[in-house]
Coordinates of C-alpha atoms and ligand atoms in Angstrom, one line a residue:
X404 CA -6.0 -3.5 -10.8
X405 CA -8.8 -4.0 -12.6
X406 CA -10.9 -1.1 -12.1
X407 CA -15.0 -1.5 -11.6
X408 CA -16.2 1.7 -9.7
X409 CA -14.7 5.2 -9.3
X410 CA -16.7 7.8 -7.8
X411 CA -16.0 11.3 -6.2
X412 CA -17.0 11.1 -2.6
X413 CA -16.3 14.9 -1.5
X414 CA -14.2 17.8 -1.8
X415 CA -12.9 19.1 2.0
X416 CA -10.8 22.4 3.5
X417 CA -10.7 21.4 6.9
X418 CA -10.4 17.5 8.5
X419 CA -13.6 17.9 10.3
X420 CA -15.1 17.6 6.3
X421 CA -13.2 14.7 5.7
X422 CA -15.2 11.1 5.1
X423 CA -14.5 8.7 7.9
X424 CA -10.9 7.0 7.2
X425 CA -12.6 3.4 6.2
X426 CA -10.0 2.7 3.4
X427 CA -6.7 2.4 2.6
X428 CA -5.7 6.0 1.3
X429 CA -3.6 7.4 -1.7
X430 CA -2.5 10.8 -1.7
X431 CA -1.5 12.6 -4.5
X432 CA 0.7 15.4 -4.3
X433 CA 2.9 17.7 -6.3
X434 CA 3.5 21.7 -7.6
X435 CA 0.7 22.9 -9.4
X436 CA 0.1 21.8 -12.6
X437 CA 2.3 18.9 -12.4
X438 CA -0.5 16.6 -13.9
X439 CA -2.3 15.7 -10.4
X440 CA -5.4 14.8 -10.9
X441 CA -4.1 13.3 -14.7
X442 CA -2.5 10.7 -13.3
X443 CA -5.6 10.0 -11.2
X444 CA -7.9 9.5 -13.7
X445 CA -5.2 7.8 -16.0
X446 CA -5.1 5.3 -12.7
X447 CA -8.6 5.0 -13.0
X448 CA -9.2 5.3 -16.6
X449 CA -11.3 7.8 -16.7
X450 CA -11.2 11.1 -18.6
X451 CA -12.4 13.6 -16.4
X452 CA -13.1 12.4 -12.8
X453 CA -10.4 14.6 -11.2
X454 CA -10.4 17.9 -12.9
X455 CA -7.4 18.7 -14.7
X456 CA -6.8 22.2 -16.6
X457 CA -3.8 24.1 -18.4
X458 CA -4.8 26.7 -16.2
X459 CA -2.1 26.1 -12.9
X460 CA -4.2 26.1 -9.6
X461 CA -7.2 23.8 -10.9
X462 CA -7.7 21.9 -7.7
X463 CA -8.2 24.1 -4.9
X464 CA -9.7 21.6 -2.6
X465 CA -9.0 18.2 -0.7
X466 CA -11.5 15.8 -3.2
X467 CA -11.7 12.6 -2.0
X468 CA -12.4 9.7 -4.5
X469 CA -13.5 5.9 -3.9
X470 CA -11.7 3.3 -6.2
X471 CA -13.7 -0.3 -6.7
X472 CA -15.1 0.3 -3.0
X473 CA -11.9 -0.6 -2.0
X474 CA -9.4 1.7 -2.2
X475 CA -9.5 5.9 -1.7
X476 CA -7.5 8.2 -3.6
X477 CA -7.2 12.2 -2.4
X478 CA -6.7 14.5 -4.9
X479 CA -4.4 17.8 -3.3
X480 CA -3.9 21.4 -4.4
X481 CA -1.0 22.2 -6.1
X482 CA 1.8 23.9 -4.6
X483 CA 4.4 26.6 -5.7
X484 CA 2.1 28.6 -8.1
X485 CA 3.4 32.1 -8.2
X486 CA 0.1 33.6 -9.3
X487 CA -1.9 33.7 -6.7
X488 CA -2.2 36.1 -4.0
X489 CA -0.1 35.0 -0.2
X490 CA -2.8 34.6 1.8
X491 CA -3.8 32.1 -0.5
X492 CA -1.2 30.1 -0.4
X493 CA -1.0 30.0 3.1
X494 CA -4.4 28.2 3.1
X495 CA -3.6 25.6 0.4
X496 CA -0.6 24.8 2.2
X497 CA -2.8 24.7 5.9
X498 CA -4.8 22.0 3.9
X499 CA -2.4 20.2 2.5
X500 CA -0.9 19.7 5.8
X501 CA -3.5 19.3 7.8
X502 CA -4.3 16.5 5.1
X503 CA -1.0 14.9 5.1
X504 CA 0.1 15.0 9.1
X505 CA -3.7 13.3 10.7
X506 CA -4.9 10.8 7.9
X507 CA -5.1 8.1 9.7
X508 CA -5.8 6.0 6.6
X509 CA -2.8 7.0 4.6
X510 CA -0.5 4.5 3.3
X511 CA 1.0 6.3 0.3
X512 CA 2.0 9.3 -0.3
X513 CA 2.6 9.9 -4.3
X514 CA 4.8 13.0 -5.3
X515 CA 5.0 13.9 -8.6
X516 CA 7.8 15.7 -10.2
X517 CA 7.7 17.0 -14.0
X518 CA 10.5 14.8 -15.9
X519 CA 11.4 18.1 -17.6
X520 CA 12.3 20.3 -14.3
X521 CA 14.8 19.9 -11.6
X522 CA 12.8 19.2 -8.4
X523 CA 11.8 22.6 -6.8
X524 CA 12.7 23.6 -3.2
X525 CA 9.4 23.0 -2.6
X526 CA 9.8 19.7 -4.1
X527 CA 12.6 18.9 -1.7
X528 CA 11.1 20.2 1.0
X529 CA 8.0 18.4 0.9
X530 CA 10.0 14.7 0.4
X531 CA 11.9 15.8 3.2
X532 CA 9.1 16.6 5.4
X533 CA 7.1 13.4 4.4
X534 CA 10.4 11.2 5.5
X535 CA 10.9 12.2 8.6
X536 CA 6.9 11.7 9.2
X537 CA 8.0 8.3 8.2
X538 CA 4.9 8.5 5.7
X539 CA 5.4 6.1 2.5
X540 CA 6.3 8.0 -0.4
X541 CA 6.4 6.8 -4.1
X542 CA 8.2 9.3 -6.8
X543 CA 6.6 9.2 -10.3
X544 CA 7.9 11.5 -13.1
X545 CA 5.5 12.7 -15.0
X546 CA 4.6 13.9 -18.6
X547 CA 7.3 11.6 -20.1
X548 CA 6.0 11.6 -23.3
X549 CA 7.3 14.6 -24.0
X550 CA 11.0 13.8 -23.8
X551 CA 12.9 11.1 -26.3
X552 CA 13.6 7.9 -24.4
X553 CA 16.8 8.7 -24.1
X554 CA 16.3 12.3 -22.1
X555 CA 13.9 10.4 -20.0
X556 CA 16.3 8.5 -18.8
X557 CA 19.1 11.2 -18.6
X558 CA 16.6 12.9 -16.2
X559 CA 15.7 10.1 -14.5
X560 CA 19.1 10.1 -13.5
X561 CA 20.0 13.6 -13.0
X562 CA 16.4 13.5 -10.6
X563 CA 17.9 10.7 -8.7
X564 CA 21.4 12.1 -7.9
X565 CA 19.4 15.3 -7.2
X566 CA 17.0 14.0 -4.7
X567 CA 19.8 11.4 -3.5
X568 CA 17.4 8.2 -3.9
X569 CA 18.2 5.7 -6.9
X570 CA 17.0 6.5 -9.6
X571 CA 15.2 3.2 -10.1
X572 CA 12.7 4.7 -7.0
X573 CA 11.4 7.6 -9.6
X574 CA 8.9 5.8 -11.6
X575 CA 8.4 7.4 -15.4
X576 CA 4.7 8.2 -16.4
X577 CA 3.3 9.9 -18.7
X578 CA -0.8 10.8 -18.8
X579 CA -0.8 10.9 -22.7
X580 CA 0.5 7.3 -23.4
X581 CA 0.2 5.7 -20.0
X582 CA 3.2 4.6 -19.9
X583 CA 3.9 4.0 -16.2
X584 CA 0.4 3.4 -15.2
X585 CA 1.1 -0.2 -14.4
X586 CA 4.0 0.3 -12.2
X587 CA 2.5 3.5 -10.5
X588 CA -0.4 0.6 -9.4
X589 CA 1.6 -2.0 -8.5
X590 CA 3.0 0.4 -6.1
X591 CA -0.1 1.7 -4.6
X592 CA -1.4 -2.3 -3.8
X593 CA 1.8 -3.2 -2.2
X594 CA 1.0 -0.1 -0.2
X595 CA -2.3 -0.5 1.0
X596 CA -2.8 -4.5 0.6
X597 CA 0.6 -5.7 1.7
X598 CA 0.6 -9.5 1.8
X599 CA 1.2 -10.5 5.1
Ligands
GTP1009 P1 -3.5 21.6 -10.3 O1 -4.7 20.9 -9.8 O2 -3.8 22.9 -10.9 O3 -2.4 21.7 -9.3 O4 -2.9 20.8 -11.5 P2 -2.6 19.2 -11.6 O5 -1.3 18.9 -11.0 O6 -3.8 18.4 -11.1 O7 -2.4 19.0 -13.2 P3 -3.5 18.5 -14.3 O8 -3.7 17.1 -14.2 O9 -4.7 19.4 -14.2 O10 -2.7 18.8 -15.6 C1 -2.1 20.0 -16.0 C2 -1.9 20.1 -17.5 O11 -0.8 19.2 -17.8 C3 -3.1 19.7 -18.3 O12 -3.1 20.5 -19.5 C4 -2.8 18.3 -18.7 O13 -3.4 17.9 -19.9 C5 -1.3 18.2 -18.8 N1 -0.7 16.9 -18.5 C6 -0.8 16.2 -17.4 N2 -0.1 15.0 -17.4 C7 0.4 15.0 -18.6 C8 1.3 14.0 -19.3 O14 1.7 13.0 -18.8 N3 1.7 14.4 -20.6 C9 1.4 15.5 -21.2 N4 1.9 15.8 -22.4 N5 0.6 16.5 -20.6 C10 0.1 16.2 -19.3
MG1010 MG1 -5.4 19.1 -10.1

């Protein structure tokens, strides 16, 4: 997609904060500091419209962004970080949630793995919970630059057999390169403008 407009709309905790559900709606979700909000503005090219960080726990909202006028793309605390304190957690995962279970403008849900890590139990639970909400769920493996080609696609395997989906469903990506960045958006407008 050829991208002319990309704007932050607003950053939300609870649904009542959420913009009215006018577009067709990406989410983006995955353990924190996956690379989130880098694949977002890799989507977008942009450099710096979703804040990324080395520092885990970066986004700690729901941010919602508006793609062309078009298209909207939510941006979703990470999950799994050790460091911070359990109350916490429990509200990142209320939001996240609460997000992903009343949106009714969702079409896609994307869940991003790291090529270099087995899926986490969080991992699996989360694609487990998302299927049997019947939400639409694309996988993308991220940060693939920094594997050979060849242990990219050793994981990609290993990920598949894991997860038990083929592993032509887990789409490689990498933020660095943008390798992937063409498939990951082919995906999205077969999502949320499905020829009918
Ligand atoms: P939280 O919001 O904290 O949950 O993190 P996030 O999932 O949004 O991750 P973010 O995009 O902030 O990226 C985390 C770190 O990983 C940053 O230092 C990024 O530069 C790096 N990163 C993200 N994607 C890639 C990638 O494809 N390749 C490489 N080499 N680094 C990446
Ligand atoms: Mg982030």
């Amino acid at each position: 997609m050829k991208i002319t407009s990309a704007e932050f709309i607003t950053s939300a905790v609870t649904p009542s904060q959420y913009p009215d559900p006018l577009l067709p709606e990406v989410a983006f979700v995955g353990r924190s500091n996956v690379g989130k909000s880098s694949l977002i503005n890799t989507l977008v090219n942009r450099k710096n419209l979703a804040r990324t960080s080395n520092t885990p726990g970066r986004t700690q909202l729901v941010n919602f962004f508006e793609i062309n006028k078009t298209l909207s793309f939510v941006d979703l605390p990470g999950y799994g970080y050790a460091k911070v304190p359990a109350s916490v957690k429990k509200g990142w995962q209320a939001m996240i949630e609460g997000y992903l279970e009343g949106r009714e403008s969702l079409r896609l849900v994307i869940v991003i793995l790291d090529i270099r890590r087995e899926p986490s139990e969080n991992d699996n639970m989360l694609i487990e919970w998302l299927r049997s909400r019947n939400l639409s769920i694309a996988l993308v493996l991220t940060k693939a630059d920094k594997f050979s080609r060849s242990r990219a696609i050793m994981a990609r395997r290993k990920t598949g057999e894991h997860l038990g989906i083929p592993h032509e469903e887990l789409i490689p990506f990498s933020a660095k390169t943008r390798s992937g960045a063409g498939e990951v958006w082919r995906t999205i407008e077969a999502a949320c403008f499905p020829v009918s």
